[in-house]
Amino acid sequence: MAGPPDPSSVRVTGDWHHFDVRANGLRFHAVEAPDPSTANRPLVLLLHGFGEFWWSWRHQITALAEAGYRAVAVDLRGYGDSDKPPRGYDGWTLAGDTNGLVRALGHPDATLVGHADGGLVCWATATLHPRVVNRVAVIASPHPRALRRAVIADRHQRRAFLPGFLHNQLPKLGERRLAAHDGGYLTQYFAERASPSWQATDDYAVTVDRNRSAVQIPYVAHSSLEYRRWAFRSQFRPDGSRFMELMNQRLHLPVLALRGADDPYILDHVMAASHRYAAHMQYRPIAHSGHFAHQEQPDVVTEKLLGLLRTEAG
């Protein structure tokens, strides 16, 4: 009987190269274009969402490099071939990871781009470590205070977001559900959130297969759920109250908020409400896309990101 996938299985070959970088006490697996001259270009740090790994940014890694930027996608703490400590999935530590990554990559600051949970890390880093962030782009990732407010006050967002979120709070059961049947849960997860047009492509099938494999890497299921467990449990603890208090400030740097127009998971008005926490935010829906806009409509999303990168930093 075959064992679980090795962490190195996420080091997929392509028009990029893989390397390790140490930050905030951990080893992170990172991916960027192979041209060594990109090291002197402006840094764009790409942070993936729940149940995924660096692969979700495969289109942007090469496209942004060709446009003159150093695009680096990382496996977040607990994912892929990065270290998987038992703790450290709170907002402060995750922001500290990103702050450390920018420094360890040799840059004074960076544009942060994040999808879903990775976007929440972007919001936290820009607030808690403003010196290392010059711009932010988030995809299907409202500001955490805007999301909390909507889940409490809006029955439509609550119905879309809360059931799966709460189910993942149960110890061990969530891990078994996520990794069972060769990661079969992710087949359902993607099918419920992706547009029909992307689901009809070979790219979609390959993406689901790769993510199903990656979630079976030892400790990944547990680590990925710990992000969401802290987000929920902290609401009832002093550390969560302090975190939300710190997040209650308005950013004054360029922010681009993107959402697939057909995303059933994060609703339109919730993304738009993030403007309350970003004075210079542009919100752009992406047509013919669900929850994974950067993979479903990669050229459109890359064009929007390049527009952000060409604006004056705050």
Short mmCIF file of C-alpha atoms in Angstrom, two decimals:
data_model
loop_
_atom_site.label_atom_id
_atom_site.label_comp_id
_atom_site.label_asym_id
_atom_site.label_seq_id
_atom_site.Cartn_x
_atom_site.Cartn_y
_atom_site.Cartn_z
CA MET A 1 0.00 0.00 0.00
CA ALA A 2 1.45 3.37 -1.04
CA GLY A 3 2.19 5.88 1.70
CA PRO A 4 1.21 9.56 1.76
CA PRO A 5 2.83 11.94 -0.74
CA ASP A 6 6.24 13.33 0.11
CA PRO A 7 6.37 17.12 0.67
CA SER A 8 8.78 17.39 -2.27
CA SER A 9 5.95 16.26 -4.57
CA VAL A 10 4.76 19.88 -4.76
CA ARG A 11 8.03 20.88 -6.47
CA VAL A 12 6.40 20.65 -9.88
CA THR A 13 8.69 21.35 -12.84
CA GLY A 14 7.89 24.25 -15.15
CA ASP A 15 9.01 27.74 -16.19
CA TRP A 16 10.17 28.50 -12.65
CA HIS A 17 12.63 27.28 -10.06
CA HIS A 18 12.18 26.11 -6.48
CA PHE A 19 14.16 27.27 -3.47
CA ASP A 20 13.94 27.47 0.30
CA VAL A 21 13.94 30.63 2.39
CA ARG A 22 14.09 30.92 6.17
CA ALA A 23 11.88 33.47 7.91
CA ASN A 24 10.33 33.86 11.36
CA GLY A 25 12.02 30.68 12.55
CA LEU A 26 10.67 28.43 9.75
CA ARG A 27 11.76 27.12 6.37
CA PHE A 28 9.44 28.13 3.54
CA HIS A 29 9.30 26.58 0.10
CA ALA A 30 9.19 29.29 -2.57
CA VAL A 31 8.90 29.43 -6.36
CA GLU A 32 9.92 32.13 -8.84
CA ALA A 33 11.00 32.61 -12.44
CA PRO A 34 14.47 31.15 -13.16
CA ASP A 35 16.04 34.40 -14.41
CA PRO A 36 18.51 35.55 -11.70
CA SER A 37 18.13 39.19 -12.78
CA THR A 38 14.63 39.26 -11.26
CA ALA A 39 16.19 39.47 -7.78
CA ASN A 40 16.71 43.21 -8.26
CA ARG A 41 13.17 43.89 -9.40
CA PRO A 42 10.22 45.02 -7.25
CA LEU A 43 8.97 42.08 -5.17
CA VAL A 44 5.47 40.66 -5.52
CA LEU A 45 4.75 38.03 -2.86
CA LEU A 46 1.95 35.61 -3.76
CA LEU A 47 0.02 33.89 -0.92
CA HIS A 48 -2.37 31.02 -1.69
CA GLY A 49 -5.70 30.14 -0.12
CA PHE A 50 -7.21 27.29 1.88
CA GLY A 51 -6.52 23.73 0.72
CA GLU A 52 -4.03 24.81 -1.95
CA PHE A 53 -0.31 25.52 -2.33
CA TRP A 54 1.97 27.70 -4.46
CA TRP A 55 0.62 26.07 -7.65
CA SER A 56 -2.43 28.37 -7.64
CA TRP A 57 -0.14 31.22 -8.80
CA ARG A 58 1.48 29.34 -11.71
CA HIS A 59 0.08 31.78 -14.26
CA GLN A 60 1.10 34.93 -12.40
CA ILE A 61 4.67 33.77 -11.58
CA THR A 62 5.72 33.83 -15.21
CA ALA A 63 3.48 36.66 -16.42
CA LEU A 64 4.60 39.09 -13.72
CA ALA A 65 8.25 38.16 -14.28
CA GLU A 66 7.87 38.87 -17.99
CA ALA A 67 6.41 42.27 -17.06
CA GLY A 68 9.49 43.20 -15.02
CA TYR A 69 8.70 42.09 -11.47
CA ARG A 70 10.08 39.50 -9.08
CA ALA A 71 7.05 37.31 -8.42
CA VAL A 72 7.58 34.79 -5.61
CA ALA A 73 4.89 32.29 -4.64
CA VAL A 74 5.29 30.49 -1.32
CA ASP A 75 3.75 27.53 0.41
CA LEU A 76 2.30 29.11 3.53
CA ARG A 77 3.19 27.81 6.99
CA GLY A 78 1.82 24.28 7.26
CA TYR A 79 1.37 23.70 3.52
CA GLY A 80 3.22 21.97 0.69
CA ASP A 81 6.95 21.70 1.29
CA SER A 82 7.12 24.45 3.93
CA ASP A 83 7.59 23.62 7.61
CA LYS A 84 4.51 22.44 9.47
CA PRO A 85 4.75 23.43 13.13
CA PRO A 86 1.88 22.47 15.45
CA ARG A 87 1.24 26.12 16.36
CA GLY A 88 1.50 29.61 14.93
CA TYR A 89 -1.65 29.89 12.83
CA ASP A 90 -2.87 33.07 14.51
CA GLY A 91 -3.04 36.42 12.76
CA TRP A 92 0.02 37.89 14.47
CA THR A 93 2.32 34.97 13.65
CA LEU A 94 1.15 34.70 10.05
CA ALA A 95 1.74 38.41 9.54
CA GLY A 96 5.17 37.90 11.10
CA ASP A 97 5.87 35.14 8.57
CA THR A 98 5.16 37.50 5.69
CA ASN A 99 7.17 40.32 7.21
CA GLY A 100 10.08 37.92 7.64
CA LEU A 101 9.76 36.57 4.10
CA VAL A 102 10.03 40.03 2.55
CA ARG A 103 13.18 40.72 4.57
CA ALA A 104 14.68 37.28 3.95
CA LEU A 105 14.18 37.66 0.20
CA GLY A 106 16.35 40.77 0.40
CA HIS A 107 13.75 43.49 -0.14
CA PRO A 108 12.74 46.46 2.00
CA ASP A 109 9.09 46.11 0.98
CA ALA A 110 6.76 44.24 -1.36
CA THR A 111 3.38 44.12 -2.98
CA LEU A 112 1.35 41.41 -1.28
CA VAL A 113 -1.17 39.40 -3.30
CA GLY A 114 -3.37 36.89 -1.53
CA HIS A 115 -6.34 34.67 -2.24
CA ALA A 116 -8.86 33.70 0.47
CA ASP A 117 -6.88 32.83 3.63
CA GLY A 118 -3.76 34.25 1.96
CA GLY A 119 -5.63 37.51 1.49
CA LEU A 120 -6.41 37.67 5.19
CA VAL A 121 -2.67 37.35 5.82
CA CYS A 122 -2.16 40.31 3.45
CA TRP A 123 -4.64 42.45 5.39
CA ALA A 124 -2.98 41.53 8.69
CA THR A 125 0.57 42.14 7.45
CA ALA A 126 -0.29 45.52 5.95
CA THR A 127 -1.82 46.57 9.27
CA LEU A 128 0.72 45.10 11.70
CA HIS A 129 3.90 45.53 9.59
CA PRO A 130 3.13 48.52 7.35
CA ARG A 131 6.77 49.30 6.54
CA VAL A 132 7.22 46.14 4.46
CA VAL A 133 4.03 46.54 2.41
CA ASN A 134 3.67 49.07 -0.42
CA ARG A 135 0.53 47.69 -2.09
CA VAL A 136 -2.02 44.95 -1.49
CA ALA A 137 -4.18 42.87 -3.81
CA VAL A 138 -6.74 40.46 -2.39
CA ILE A 139 -8.89 37.95 -4.26
CA ALA A 140 -12.10 36.65 -2.65
CA SER A 141 -10.77 37.89 0.67
CA PRO A 142 -12.62 40.73 2.39
CA HIS A 143 -11.07 42.59 5.29
CA PRO A 144 -11.47 40.36 8.38
CA ARG A 145 -13.64 42.92 10.16
CA ALA A 146 -15.88 43.30 7.11
CA LEU A 147 -16.21 39.53 6.84
CA ARG A 148 -17.02 39.12 10.53
CA ARG A 149 -19.63 41.85 10.35
CA ALA A 150 -21.27 40.26 7.30
CA VAL A 151 -21.34 36.76 8.78
CA ILE A 152 -23.08 38.14 11.88
CA ALA A 153 -25.50 40.52 10.18
CA ASP A 154 -26.16 39.10 6.71
CA ARG A 155 -28.01 35.79 6.46
CA HIS A 156 -26.92 35.25 2.83
CA GLN A 157 -23.21 35.56 3.61
CA ARG A 158 -23.70 33.56 6.81
CA ARG A 159 -25.40 30.74 4.87
CA ALA A 160 -22.65 30.72 2.23
CA PHE A 161 -19.70 30.87 4.62
CA LEU A 162 -20.54 29.45 8.02
CA PRO A 163 -21.57 25.77 7.64
CA GLY A 164 -18.27 24.47 6.27
CA PHE A 165 -16.33 26.85 8.48
CA LEU A 166 -17.99 25.48 11.62
CA HIS A 167 -17.65 21.86 10.53
CA ASN A 168 -13.89 22.32 10.34
CA GLN A 169 -13.75 23.29 14.03
CA LEU A 170 -14.23 19.69 15.18
CA PRO A 171 -10.88 18.14 16.21
CA LYS A 172 -9.74 15.14 14.14
CA LEU A 173 -13.05 14.92 12.27
CA GLY A 174 -12.09 17.89 10.09
CA GLU A 175 -8.70 16.34 9.30
CA ARG A 176 -10.26 13.00 8.37
CA ARG A 177 -12.82 14.71 6.19
CA LEU A 178 -10.19 16.76 4.37
CA ALA A 179 -7.74 13.94 3.66
CA ALA A 180 -10.13 10.98 3.23
CA HIS A 181 -10.56 9.26 -0.13
CA ASP A 182 -7.26 10.65 -1.45
CA GLY A 183 -8.27 14.22 -0.66
CA GLY A 184 -11.66 13.77 -2.28
CA TYR A 185 -13.18 16.62 -0.25
CA LEU A 186 -11.29 19.08 -2.43
CA THR A 187 -13.08 17.76 -5.53
CA GLN A 188 -16.36 18.89 -3.97
CA TYR A 189 -14.80 22.08 -2.61
CA PHE A 190 -13.61 23.23 -6.04
CA ALA A 191 -16.75 22.08 -7.86
CA GLU A 192 -19.00 24.10 -5.54
CA ARG A 193 -16.98 27.30 -5.97
CA ALA A 194 -15.48 27.28 -9.48
CA SER A 195 -17.19 28.47 -12.66
CA PRO A 196 -18.55 25.85 -15.08
CA SER A 197 -16.28 27.12 -17.86
CA TRP A 198 -13.11 26.43 -15.84
CA GLN A 199 -14.43 23.07 -14.69
CA ALA A 200 -14.64 22.00 -18.33
CA THR A 201 -10.88 22.45 -18.89
CA ASP A 202 -7.88 20.16 -18.50
CA ASP A 203 -6.26 22.87 -16.35
CA TYR A 204 -9.04 22.48 -13.79
CA ALA A 205 -8.66 18.69 -13.65
CA VAL A 206 -4.90 18.96 -13.17
CA THR A 207 -5.35 21.61 -10.46
CA VAL A 208 -7.83 19.54 -8.47
CA ASP A 209 -5.59 16.47 -8.72
CA ARG A 210 -2.52 18.40 -7.56
CA ASN A 211 -4.36 19.90 -4.59
CA ARG A 212 -5.85 16.55 -3.62
CA SER A 213 -2.34 15.12 -3.53
CA ALA A 214 -0.88 18.08 -1.61
CA VAL A 215 -3.50 17.94 1.15
CA GLN A 216 -2.48 14.34 1.87
CA ILE A 217 1.08 15.36 2.74
CA PRO A 218 1.53 14.57 6.44
CA TYR A 219 0.25 17.34 8.75
CA VAL A 220 -1.11 19.54 5.93
CA ALA A 221 -4.76 18.75 6.67
CA HIS A 222 -4.29 19.69 10.32
CA SER A 223 -2.27 22.83 9.59
CA SER A 224 -4.68 24.15 6.97
CA LEU A 225 -7.60 23.76 9.36
CA GLU A 226 -5.73 25.51 12.15
CA TYR A 227 -5.98 28.80 10.19
CA ARG A 228 -9.75 28.59 10.37
CA ARG A 229 -9.88 27.24 13.88
CA TRP A 230 -7.94 30.18 15.22
CA ALA A 231 -10.12 32.60 13.24
CA PHE A 232 -13.23 31.14 14.88
CA ARG A 233 -12.04 30.42 18.41
CA SER A 234 -10.24 33.72 18.79
CA GLN A 235 -13.59 35.51 18.54
CA PHE A 236 -14.31 34.29 22.07
CA ARG A 237 -10.86 34.93 23.55
CA PRO A 238 -8.91 38.05 24.55
CA ASP A 239 -6.27 37.51 21.86
CA GLY A 240 -8.94 37.61 19.18
CA SER A 241 -10.45 40.79 20.60
CA ARG A 242 -7.03 42.45 20.64
CA PHE A 243 -6.36 41.34 17.07
CA MET A 244 -9.66 42.74 15.80
CA GLU A 245 -9.04 45.98 17.68
CA LEU A 246 -5.66 46.35 15.97
CA MET A 247 -7.27 45.61 12.60
CA ASN A 248 -9.76 48.43 13.16
CA GLN A 249 -7.77 51.03 11.26
CA ARG A 250 -7.81 52.29 7.71
CA LEU A 251 -4.92 51.52 5.39
CA HIS A 252 -3.56 54.37 3.29
CA LEU A 253 -1.79 52.45 0.54
CA PRO A 254 -3.11 51.22 -2.82
CA VAL A 255 -5.42 48.22 -2.39
CA LEU A 256 -6.97 46.19 -5.19
CA ALA A 257 -9.87 43.93 -4.26
CA LEU A 258 -10.93 41.30 -6.81
CA ARG A 259 -13.79 38.84 -6.72
CA GLY A 260 -15.12 36.40 -9.29
CA ALA A 261 -18.52 37.75 -10.30
CA ASP A 262 -20.03 34.28 -9.86
CA ASP A 263 -18.34 33.46 -6.55
CA PRO A 264 -20.98 31.77 -4.35
CA TYR A 265 -18.78 31.80 -1.26
CA ILE A 266 -17.78 35.45 -0.78
CA LEU A 267 -20.54 37.85 -1.79
CA ASP A 268 -20.19 41.07 -3.74
CA HIS A 269 -21.24 43.56 -1.09
CA VAL A 270 -18.90 42.01 1.48
CA MET A 271 -15.87 42.60 -0.74
CA ALA A 272 -17.05 46.15 -1.44
CA ALA A 273 -17.47 46.81 2.29
CA SER A 274 -13.72 46.40 2.78
CA HIS A 275 -13.36 49.97 1.50
CA ARG A 276 -14.09 51.05 5.06
CA TYR A 277 -10.62 49.77 5.99
CA ALA A 278 -8.71 50.90 2.88
CA ALA A 279 -8.81 54.55 1.88
CA HIS A 280 -7.46 53.89 -1.61
CA MET A 281 -9.19 50.65 -2.52
CA GLN A 282 -10.36 49.73 -5.99
CA TYR A 283 -12.89 46.91 -6.20
CA ARG A 284 -13.12 45.00 -9.49
CA PRO A 285 -15.42 42.01 -10.13
CA ILE A 286 -13.99 39.45 -12.59
CA ALA A 287 -16.56 38.21 -15.10
CA HIS A 288 -17.02 34.51 -15.87
CA SER A 289 -15.24 33.48 -12.69
CA GLY A 290 -16.04 31.87 -9.38
CA HIS A 291 -13.98 31.77 -6.19
CA PHE A 292 -10.62 31.17 -7.91
CA ALA A 293 -10.44 34.17 -10.23
CA HIS A 294 -6.63 34.13 -10.59
CA GLN A 295 -6.85 30.59 -11.98
CA GLU A 296 -10.14 30.85 -13.84
CA GLN A 297 -9.36 34.13 -15.62
CA PRO A 298 -5.57 34.42 -15.18
CA ASP A 299 -4.93 36.93 -17.98
CA VAL A 300 -7.61 39.30 -16.69
CA VAL A 301 -6.37 39.06 -13.11
CA THR A 302 -2.75 39.57 -14.16
CA GLU A 303 -3.77 42.69 -16.09
CA LYS A 304 -5.48 44.05 -12.98
CA LEU A 305 -2.41 43.27 -10.87
CA LEU A 306 -0.14 45.07 -13.33
CA GLY A 307 -2.43 48.09 -13.10
CA LEU A 308 -1.98 48.08 -9.32
CA LEU A 309 1.80 47.64 -9.59
CA ARG A 310 2.07 50.68 -11.86
CA THR A 311 0.31 52.99 -9.42
CA GLU A 312 2.27 55.19 -7.02
CA ALA A 313 2.86 53.42 -3.71
CA GLY A 314 1.32 54.95 -0.60
#
